[in-house]
Backbone as a ProteinNet text record, in pm:
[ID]
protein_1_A
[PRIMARY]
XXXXXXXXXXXXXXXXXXXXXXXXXXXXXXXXXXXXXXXXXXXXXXXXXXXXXXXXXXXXXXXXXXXXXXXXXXXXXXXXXXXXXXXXXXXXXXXXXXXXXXXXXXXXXXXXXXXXXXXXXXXXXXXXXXXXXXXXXXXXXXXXXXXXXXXXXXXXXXXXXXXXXXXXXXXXXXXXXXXXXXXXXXXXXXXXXXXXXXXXXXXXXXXXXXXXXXXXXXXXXXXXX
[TERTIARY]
4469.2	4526.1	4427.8	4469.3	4399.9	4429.2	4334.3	4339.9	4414	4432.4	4487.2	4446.7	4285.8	4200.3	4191.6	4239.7	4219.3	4132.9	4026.8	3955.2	3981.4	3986.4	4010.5	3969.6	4033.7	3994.7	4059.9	3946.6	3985.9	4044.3	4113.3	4209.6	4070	3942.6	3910.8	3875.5	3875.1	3872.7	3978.2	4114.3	4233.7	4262.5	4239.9	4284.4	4212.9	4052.4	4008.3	4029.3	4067.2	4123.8	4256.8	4355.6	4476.3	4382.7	4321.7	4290.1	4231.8	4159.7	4058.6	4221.1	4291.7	4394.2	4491.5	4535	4560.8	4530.5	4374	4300.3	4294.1	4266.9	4289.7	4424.8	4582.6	4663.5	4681.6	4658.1	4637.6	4594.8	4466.1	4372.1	4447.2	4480.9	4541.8	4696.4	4769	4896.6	4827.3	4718.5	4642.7	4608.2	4533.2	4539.3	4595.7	4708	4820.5	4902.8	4914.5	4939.4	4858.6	4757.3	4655.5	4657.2	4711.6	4709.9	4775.8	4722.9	4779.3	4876.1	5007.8	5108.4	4998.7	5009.7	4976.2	5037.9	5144.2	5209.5	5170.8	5103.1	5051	4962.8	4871.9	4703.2	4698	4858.4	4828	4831.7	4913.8	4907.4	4856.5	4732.3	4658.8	4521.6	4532.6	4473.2	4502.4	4654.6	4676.2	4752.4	4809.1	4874.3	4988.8	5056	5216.4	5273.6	5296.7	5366.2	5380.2	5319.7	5298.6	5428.3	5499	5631.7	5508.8	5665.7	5635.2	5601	5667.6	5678.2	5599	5497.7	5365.6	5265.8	5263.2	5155.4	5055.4	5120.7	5042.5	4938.1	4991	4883.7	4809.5	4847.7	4753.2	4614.9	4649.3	4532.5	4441	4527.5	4435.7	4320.1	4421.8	4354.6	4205.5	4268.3	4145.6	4069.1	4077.6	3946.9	3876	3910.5	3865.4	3753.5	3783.7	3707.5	3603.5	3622.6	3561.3	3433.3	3473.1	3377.9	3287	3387.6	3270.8	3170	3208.4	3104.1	3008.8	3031.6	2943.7	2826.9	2914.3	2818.9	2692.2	2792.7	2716.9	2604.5	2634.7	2498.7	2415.9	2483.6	2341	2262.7	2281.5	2258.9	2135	2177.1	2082.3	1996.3	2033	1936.1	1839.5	1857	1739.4	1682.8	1708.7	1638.9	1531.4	1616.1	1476.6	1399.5	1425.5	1334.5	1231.9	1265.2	1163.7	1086	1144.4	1058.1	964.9	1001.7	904.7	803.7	798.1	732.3	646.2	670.3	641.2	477	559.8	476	380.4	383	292.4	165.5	207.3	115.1	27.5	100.3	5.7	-63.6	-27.7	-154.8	-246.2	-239.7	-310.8	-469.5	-359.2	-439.6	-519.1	-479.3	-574.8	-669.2	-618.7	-724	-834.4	-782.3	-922.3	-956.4	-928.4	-965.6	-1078.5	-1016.9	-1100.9	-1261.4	-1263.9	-1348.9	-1451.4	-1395.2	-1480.4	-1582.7	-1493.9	-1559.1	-1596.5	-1623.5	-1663.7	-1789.2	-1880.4	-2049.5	-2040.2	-1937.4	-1887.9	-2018.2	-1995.3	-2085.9	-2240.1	-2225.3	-2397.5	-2451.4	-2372.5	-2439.9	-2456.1	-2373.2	-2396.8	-2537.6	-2539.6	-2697.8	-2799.7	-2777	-2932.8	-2946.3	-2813	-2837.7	-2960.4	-2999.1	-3112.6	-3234.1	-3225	-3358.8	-3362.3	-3293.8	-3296.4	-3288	-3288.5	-3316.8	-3477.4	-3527.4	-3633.5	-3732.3	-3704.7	-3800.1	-3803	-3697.1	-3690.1	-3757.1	-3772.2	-3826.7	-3983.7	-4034.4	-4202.1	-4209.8	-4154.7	-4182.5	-4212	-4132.8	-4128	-4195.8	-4224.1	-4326.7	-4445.7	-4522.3	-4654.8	-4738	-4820	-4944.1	-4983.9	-4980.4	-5041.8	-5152.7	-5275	-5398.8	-5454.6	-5405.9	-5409.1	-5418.5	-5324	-5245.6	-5393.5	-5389.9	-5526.8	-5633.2	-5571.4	-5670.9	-5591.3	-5673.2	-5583.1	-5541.3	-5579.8	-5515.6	-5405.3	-5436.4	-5269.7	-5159.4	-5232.9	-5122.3	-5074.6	-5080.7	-5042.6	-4962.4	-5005.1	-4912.1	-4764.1	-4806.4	-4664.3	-4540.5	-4631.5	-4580.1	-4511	-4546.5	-4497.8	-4346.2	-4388.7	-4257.7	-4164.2	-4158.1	-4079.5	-4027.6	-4084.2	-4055.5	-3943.8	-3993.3	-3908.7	-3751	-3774.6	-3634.9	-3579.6	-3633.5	-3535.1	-3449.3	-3566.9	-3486.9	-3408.9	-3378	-3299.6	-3177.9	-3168.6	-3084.3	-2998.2	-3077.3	-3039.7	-2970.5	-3008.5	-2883.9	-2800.9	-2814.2	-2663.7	-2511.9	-2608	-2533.2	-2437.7	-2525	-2471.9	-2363.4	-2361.1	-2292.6	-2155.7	-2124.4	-2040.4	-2109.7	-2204.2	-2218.6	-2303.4	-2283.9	-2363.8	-2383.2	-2515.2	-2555.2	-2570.7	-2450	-2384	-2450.7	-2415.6	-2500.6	-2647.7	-2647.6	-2761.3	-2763.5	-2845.2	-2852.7	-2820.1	-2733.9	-2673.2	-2540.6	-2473.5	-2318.3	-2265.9	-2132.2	-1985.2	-1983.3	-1952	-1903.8	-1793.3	-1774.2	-1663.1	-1649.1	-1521.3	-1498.3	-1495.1	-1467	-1448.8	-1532.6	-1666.3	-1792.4	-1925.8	-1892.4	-2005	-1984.3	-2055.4	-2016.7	-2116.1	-2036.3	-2135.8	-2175.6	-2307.9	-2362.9	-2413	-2407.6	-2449.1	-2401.4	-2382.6	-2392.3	-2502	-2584.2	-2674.9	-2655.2	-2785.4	-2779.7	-2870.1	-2813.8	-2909.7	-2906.7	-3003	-2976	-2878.6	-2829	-2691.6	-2580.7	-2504	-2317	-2260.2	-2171.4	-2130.8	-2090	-2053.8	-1952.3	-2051.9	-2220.8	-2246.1	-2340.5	-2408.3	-2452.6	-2639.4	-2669.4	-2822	-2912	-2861.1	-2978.2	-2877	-2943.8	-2939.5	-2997.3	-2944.1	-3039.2	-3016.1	-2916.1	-2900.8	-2801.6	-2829.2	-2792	-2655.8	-2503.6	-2424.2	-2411.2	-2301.7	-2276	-2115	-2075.4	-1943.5	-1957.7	-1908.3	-1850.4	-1746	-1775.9	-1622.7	-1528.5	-1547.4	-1419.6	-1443.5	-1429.9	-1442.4	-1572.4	-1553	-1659.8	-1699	-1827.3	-1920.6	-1966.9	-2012.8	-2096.4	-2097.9	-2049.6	-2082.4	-2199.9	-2257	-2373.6	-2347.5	-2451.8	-2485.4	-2560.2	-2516.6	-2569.7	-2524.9	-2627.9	-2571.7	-2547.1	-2407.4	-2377.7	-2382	-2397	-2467.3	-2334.8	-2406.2	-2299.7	-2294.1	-2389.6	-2431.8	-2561.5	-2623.1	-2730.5	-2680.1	-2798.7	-2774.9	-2752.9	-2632.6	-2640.5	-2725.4	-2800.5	-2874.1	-2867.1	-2990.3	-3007.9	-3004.6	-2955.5	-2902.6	-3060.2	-3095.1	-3205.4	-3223.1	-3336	-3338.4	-3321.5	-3237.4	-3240.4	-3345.7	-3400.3	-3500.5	-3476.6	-3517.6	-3507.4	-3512.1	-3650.9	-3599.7	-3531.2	-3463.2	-3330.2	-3223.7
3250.3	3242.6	3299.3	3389.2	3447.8	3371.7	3339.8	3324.9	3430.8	3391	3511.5	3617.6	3630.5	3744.6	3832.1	3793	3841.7	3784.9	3649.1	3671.3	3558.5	3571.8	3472	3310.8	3210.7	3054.9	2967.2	2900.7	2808.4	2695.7	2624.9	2514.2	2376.7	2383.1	2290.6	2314.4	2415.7	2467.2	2400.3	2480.8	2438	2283.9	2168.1	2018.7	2031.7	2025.7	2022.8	2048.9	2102.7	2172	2106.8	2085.3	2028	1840.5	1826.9	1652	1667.4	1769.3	1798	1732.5	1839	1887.8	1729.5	1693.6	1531.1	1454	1417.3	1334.3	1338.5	1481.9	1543.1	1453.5	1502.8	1458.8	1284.2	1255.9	1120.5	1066.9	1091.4	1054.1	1061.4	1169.8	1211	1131.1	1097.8	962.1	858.6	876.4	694.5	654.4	783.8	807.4	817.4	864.1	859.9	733.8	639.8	517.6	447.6	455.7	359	369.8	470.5	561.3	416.6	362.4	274.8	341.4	331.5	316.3	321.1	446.8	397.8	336.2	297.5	199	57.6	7.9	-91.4	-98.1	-7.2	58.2	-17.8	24.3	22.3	-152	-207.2	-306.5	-399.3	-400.7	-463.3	-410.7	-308.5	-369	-370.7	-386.3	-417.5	-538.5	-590	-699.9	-704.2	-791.8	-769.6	-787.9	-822.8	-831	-730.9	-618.4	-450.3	-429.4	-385	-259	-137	-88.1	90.3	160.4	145.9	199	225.3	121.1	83	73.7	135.7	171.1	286.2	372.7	513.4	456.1	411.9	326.6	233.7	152.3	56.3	71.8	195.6	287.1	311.6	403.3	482.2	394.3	267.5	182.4	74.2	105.9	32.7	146.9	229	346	377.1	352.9	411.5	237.8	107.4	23.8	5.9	56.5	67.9	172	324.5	406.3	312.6	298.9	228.1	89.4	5.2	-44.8	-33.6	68.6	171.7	259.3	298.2	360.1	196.8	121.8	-7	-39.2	-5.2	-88.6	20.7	160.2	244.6	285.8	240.2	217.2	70.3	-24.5	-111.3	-101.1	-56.3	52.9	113.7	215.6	280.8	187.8	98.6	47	-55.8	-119.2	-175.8	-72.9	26.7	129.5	170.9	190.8	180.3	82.7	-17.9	-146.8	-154.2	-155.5	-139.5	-35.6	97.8	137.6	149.2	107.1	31.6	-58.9	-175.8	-271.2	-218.9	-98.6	-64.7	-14.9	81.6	185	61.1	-46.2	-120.6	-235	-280.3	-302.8	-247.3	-82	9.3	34.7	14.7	39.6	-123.7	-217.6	-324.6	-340.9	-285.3	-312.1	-191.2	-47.5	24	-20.2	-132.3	-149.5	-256.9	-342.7	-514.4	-409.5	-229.3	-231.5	-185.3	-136.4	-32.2	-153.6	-265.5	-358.6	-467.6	-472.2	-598.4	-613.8	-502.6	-541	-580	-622	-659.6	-784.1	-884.5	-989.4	-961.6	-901.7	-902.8	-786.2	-663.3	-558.4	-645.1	-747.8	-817.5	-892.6	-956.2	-1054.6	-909.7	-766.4	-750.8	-673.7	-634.1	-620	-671.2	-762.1	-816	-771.5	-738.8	-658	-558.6	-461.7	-322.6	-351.5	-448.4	-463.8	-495.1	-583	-621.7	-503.4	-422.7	-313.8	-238	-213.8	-133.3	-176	-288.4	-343.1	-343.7	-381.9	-391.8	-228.5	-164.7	4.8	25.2	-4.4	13.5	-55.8	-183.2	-244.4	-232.4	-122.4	-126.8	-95.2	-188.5	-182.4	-22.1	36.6	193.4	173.4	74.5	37.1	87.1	50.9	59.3	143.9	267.2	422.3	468.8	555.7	633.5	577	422.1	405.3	370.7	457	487.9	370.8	266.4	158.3	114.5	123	24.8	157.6	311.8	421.5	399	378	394	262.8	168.5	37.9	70.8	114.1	159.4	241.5	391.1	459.3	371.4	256.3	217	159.4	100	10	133.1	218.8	322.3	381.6	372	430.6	335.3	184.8	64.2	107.6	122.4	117.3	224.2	382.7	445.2	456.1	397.3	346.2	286.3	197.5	111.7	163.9	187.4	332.9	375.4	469.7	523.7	462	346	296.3	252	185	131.8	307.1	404.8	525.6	541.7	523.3	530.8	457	346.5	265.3	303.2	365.4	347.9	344.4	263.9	195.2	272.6	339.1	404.3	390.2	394.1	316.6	417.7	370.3	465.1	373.4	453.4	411.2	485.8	586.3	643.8	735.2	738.9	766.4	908.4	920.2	1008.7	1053.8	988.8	984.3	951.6	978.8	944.5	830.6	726.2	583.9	593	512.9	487	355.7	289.3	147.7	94.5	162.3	131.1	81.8	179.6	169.7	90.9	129.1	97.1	-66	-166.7	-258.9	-245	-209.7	-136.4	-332.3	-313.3	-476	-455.4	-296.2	-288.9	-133.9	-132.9	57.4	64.1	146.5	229.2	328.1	341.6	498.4	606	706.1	795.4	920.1	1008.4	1205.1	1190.8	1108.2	1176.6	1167	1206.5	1218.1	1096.4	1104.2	950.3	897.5	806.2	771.8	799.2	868.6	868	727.1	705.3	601.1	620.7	567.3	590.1	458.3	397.7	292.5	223.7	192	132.5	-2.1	-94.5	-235.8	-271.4	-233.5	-277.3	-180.8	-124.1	-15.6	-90.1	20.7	-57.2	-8.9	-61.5	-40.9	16.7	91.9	109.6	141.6	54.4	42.9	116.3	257.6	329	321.9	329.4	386.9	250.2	123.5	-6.2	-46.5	-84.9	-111	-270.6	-252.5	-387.8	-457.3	-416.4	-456.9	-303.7	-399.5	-268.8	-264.8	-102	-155.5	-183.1	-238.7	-293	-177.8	-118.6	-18.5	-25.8	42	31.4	168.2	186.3	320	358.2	500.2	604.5	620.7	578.2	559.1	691.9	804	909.5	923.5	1006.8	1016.1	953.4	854.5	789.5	860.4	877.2	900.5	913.1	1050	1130.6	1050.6	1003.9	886.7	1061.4	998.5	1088.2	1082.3	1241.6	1243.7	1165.9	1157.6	1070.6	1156.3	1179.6	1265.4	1297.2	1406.9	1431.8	1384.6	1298.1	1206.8	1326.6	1448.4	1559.9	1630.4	1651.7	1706	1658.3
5956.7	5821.8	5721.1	5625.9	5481.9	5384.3	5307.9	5135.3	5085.5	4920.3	4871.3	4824.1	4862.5	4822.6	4994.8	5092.8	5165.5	5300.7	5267.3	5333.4	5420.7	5544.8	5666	5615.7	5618.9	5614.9	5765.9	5774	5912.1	5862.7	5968.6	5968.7	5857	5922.2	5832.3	5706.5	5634.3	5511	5468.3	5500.8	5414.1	5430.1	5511.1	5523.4	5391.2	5420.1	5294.2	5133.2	5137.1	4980	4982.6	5066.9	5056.8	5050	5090.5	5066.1	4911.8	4888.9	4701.8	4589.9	4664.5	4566.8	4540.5	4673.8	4668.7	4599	4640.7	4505.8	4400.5	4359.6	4186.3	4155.1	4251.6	4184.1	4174.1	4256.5	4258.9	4149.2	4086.8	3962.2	3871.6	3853.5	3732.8	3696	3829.6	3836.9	3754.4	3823.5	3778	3623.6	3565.9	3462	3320.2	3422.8	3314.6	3307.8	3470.5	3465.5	3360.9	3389.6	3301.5	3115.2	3131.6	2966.1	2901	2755.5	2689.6	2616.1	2589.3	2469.7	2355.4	2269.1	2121.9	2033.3	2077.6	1999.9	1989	2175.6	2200.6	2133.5	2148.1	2080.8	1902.8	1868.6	1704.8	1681.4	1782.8	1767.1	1781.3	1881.3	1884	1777.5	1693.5	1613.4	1475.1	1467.8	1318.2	1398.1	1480.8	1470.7	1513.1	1593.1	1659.5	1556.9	1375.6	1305.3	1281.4	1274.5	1187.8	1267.6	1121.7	1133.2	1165.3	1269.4	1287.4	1171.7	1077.7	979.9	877.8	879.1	838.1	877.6	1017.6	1104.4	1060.3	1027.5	948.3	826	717.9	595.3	676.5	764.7	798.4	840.3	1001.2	1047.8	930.1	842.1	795.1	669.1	612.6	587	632.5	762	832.4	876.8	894.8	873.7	793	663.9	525.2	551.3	543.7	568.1	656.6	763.7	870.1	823.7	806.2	730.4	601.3	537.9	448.2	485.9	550.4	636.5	696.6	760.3	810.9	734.3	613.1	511.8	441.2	429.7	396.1	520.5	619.8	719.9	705.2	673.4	700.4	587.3	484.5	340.5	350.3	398.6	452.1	542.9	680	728.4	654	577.1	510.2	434.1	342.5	220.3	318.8	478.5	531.1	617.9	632.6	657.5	582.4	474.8	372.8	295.6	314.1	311.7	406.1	507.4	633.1	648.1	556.7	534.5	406.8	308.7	210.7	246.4	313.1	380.8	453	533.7	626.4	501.6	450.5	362.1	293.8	218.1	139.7	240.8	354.6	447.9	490.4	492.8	532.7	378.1	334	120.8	142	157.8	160.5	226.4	398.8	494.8	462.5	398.3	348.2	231.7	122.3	-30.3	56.6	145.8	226.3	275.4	339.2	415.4	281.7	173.8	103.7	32	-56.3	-131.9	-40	99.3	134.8	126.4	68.1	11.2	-147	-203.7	-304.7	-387.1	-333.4	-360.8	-313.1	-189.8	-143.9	-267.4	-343	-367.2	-533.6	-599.9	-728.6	-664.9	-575.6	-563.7	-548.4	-531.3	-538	-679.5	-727.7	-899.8	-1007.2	-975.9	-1051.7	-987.2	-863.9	-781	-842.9	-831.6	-932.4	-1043.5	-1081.8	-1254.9	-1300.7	-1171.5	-1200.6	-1194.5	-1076.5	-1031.8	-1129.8	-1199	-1364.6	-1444	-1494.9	-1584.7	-1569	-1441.8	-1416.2	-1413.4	-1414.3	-1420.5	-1573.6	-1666.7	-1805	-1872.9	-1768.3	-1883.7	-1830.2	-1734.7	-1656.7	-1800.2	-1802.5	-1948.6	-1942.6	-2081.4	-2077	-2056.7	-2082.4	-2060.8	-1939.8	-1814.4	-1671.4	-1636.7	-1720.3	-1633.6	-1661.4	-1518.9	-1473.6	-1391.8	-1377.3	-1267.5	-1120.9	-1015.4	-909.7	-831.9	-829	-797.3	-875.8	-1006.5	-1076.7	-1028.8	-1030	-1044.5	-909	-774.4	-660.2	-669	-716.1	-761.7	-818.4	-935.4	-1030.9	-868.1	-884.5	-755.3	-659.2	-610.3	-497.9	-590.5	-631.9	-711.6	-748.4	-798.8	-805.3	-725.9	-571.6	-480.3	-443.1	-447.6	-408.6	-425.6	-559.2	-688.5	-641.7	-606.6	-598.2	-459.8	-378.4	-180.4	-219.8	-287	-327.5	-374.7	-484.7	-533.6	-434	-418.9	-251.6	-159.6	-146.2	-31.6	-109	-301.7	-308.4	-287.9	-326.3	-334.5	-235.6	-74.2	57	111.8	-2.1	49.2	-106	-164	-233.5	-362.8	-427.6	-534.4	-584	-744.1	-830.7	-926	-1013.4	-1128.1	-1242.9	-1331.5	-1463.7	-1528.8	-1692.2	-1820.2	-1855.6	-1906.7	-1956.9	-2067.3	-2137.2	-2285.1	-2315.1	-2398.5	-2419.7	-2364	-2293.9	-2231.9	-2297.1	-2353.3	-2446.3	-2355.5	-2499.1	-2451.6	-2366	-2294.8	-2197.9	-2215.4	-2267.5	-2195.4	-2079	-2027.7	-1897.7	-1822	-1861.1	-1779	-1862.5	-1974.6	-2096.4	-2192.4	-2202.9	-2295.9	-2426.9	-2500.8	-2658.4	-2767.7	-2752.8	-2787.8	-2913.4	-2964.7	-3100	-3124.7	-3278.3	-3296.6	-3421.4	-3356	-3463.3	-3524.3	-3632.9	-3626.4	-3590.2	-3496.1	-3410	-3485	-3378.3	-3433.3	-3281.1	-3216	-3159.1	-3233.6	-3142.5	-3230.5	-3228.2	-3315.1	-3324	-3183.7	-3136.9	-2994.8	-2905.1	-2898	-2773.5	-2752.5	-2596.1	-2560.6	-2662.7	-2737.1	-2799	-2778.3	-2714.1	-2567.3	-2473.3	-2408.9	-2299.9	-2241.3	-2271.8	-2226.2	-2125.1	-2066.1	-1855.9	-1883.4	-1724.8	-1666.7	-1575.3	-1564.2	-1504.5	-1368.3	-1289	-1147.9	-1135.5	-1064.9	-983.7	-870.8	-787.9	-682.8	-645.8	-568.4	-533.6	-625.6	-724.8	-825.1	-944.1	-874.1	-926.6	-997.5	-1158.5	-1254.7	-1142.5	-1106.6	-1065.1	-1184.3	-1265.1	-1419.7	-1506.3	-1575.5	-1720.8	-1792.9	-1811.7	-1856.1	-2027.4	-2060.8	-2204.6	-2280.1	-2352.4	-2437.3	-2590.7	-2650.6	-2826.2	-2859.2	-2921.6	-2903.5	-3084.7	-3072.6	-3189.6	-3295.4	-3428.3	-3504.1	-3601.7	-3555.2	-3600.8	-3715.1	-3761.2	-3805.9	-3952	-4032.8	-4151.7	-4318.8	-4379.3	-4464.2	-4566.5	-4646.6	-4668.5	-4776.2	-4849	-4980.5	-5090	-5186.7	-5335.3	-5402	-5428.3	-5492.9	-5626.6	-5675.8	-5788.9	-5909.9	-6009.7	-6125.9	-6204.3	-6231.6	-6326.2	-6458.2	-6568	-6655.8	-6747.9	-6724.5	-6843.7	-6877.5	-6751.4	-6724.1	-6768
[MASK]
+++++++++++++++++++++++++++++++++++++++++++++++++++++++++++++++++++++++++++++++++++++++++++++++++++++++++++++++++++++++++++++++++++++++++++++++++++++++++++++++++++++++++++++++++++++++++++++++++++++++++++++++++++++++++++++++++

């Protein structure tokens, strides 16, 4: 026996394809047995009361609800999506704000160390200077202060306030205003030097800021004049 292209097929070829072809139809009986009535369909889900007739609005009624529900959960969806990310970023912002300032308190207790080392610098008696013992003295203490320095730097913390900088509130607490040969608004002393911490004022320093140079006293009139 030939196919219809010509080419020879044996007896177990064709059972085969005649059993394929069987099953196909078979399935497809079953299938279509199994197929629900959309009429049944509509009714179970609008209800065995639903007229035929009112089947069309109902569907389409309960679709339009259905969609919008849908739009409603995924509308909630996002807003806790973004809460949830929300939440993440500002644990992330705390746990780096917790690592930057946690020398917070230890770097206020050695504030008065660098204050002190300043002060025995400025106040070393001029009497002394030139003899190589008090001078290698001074030297060392200076050296102290600026190691010191130095590591608050390393660690974040840098010491603003120095004469002649535009006041800043931020950074500067003005305890008096004079009058200087600077411009008005700038810093014209300095009585403690301040701190920031990575962005964050530690202490402000105390300075008296320049209220500009003092109004020029009015010559005295010549009486012959």
């Amino acid at each position: 026996m030939t196919t219809d292209t010509g080419t020879p097929q044996n007896g177990d070829d064709l059972e085969a394809e005649i059993a394929a072809a069987a099953e196909a139809s078979a399935d497809g009986a079953d299938a279509q047995a199994n197929a629900q009535d959309p009429l049944e369909l509509a009714r179970e889900l609008l209800g065995e009361d639903a007229a035929p007739e009112d089947m069309g609005g109902l569907l389409v009624a309960k679709l339009q609800a259905a969609l919008a529900e849908i739009e409603t959960l995924k509308d909630a969806g996002l807003r806790a999506l973004a809460e949830s990310e929300n939440i993440r970023r500002r644990a992330e912002r705390e746990k780096t704000e917790a690592r930057i300032y946690a020398i917070d308190k230890f770097a206020r207790d050695l504030l008065p160390v660098a204050d002190n080392l300043g002060r025995a610098i400025s106040t070393a008696p001029e009497g002394f200077k030139g003899d190589p013992a008090f001078d290698g003295f001074v030297t060392g203490v200076d050296m102290t202060q600026r190691e010191l320095l130095n590591a608050f730097e390393r660690h974040g913390l840098t010491r603003v306030g120095a004469k002649g900088d535009k006041f800043d509130p931020s950074i500067h607490q003005a305890v008096a205003q004079i009058p200087s040969d600077m411009a008005a608004g700038d810093v014209a002393e300095v009585f403690q030097p301040g701190y920031v911490l990575a962005g964050r004022t530690l202490r402000a320093a105390m300075v008296a800021v320049s209220a500009g140079q003092p109004a020029a006293e009015p010559e005295a009139s010549d009486p012959a004049a």
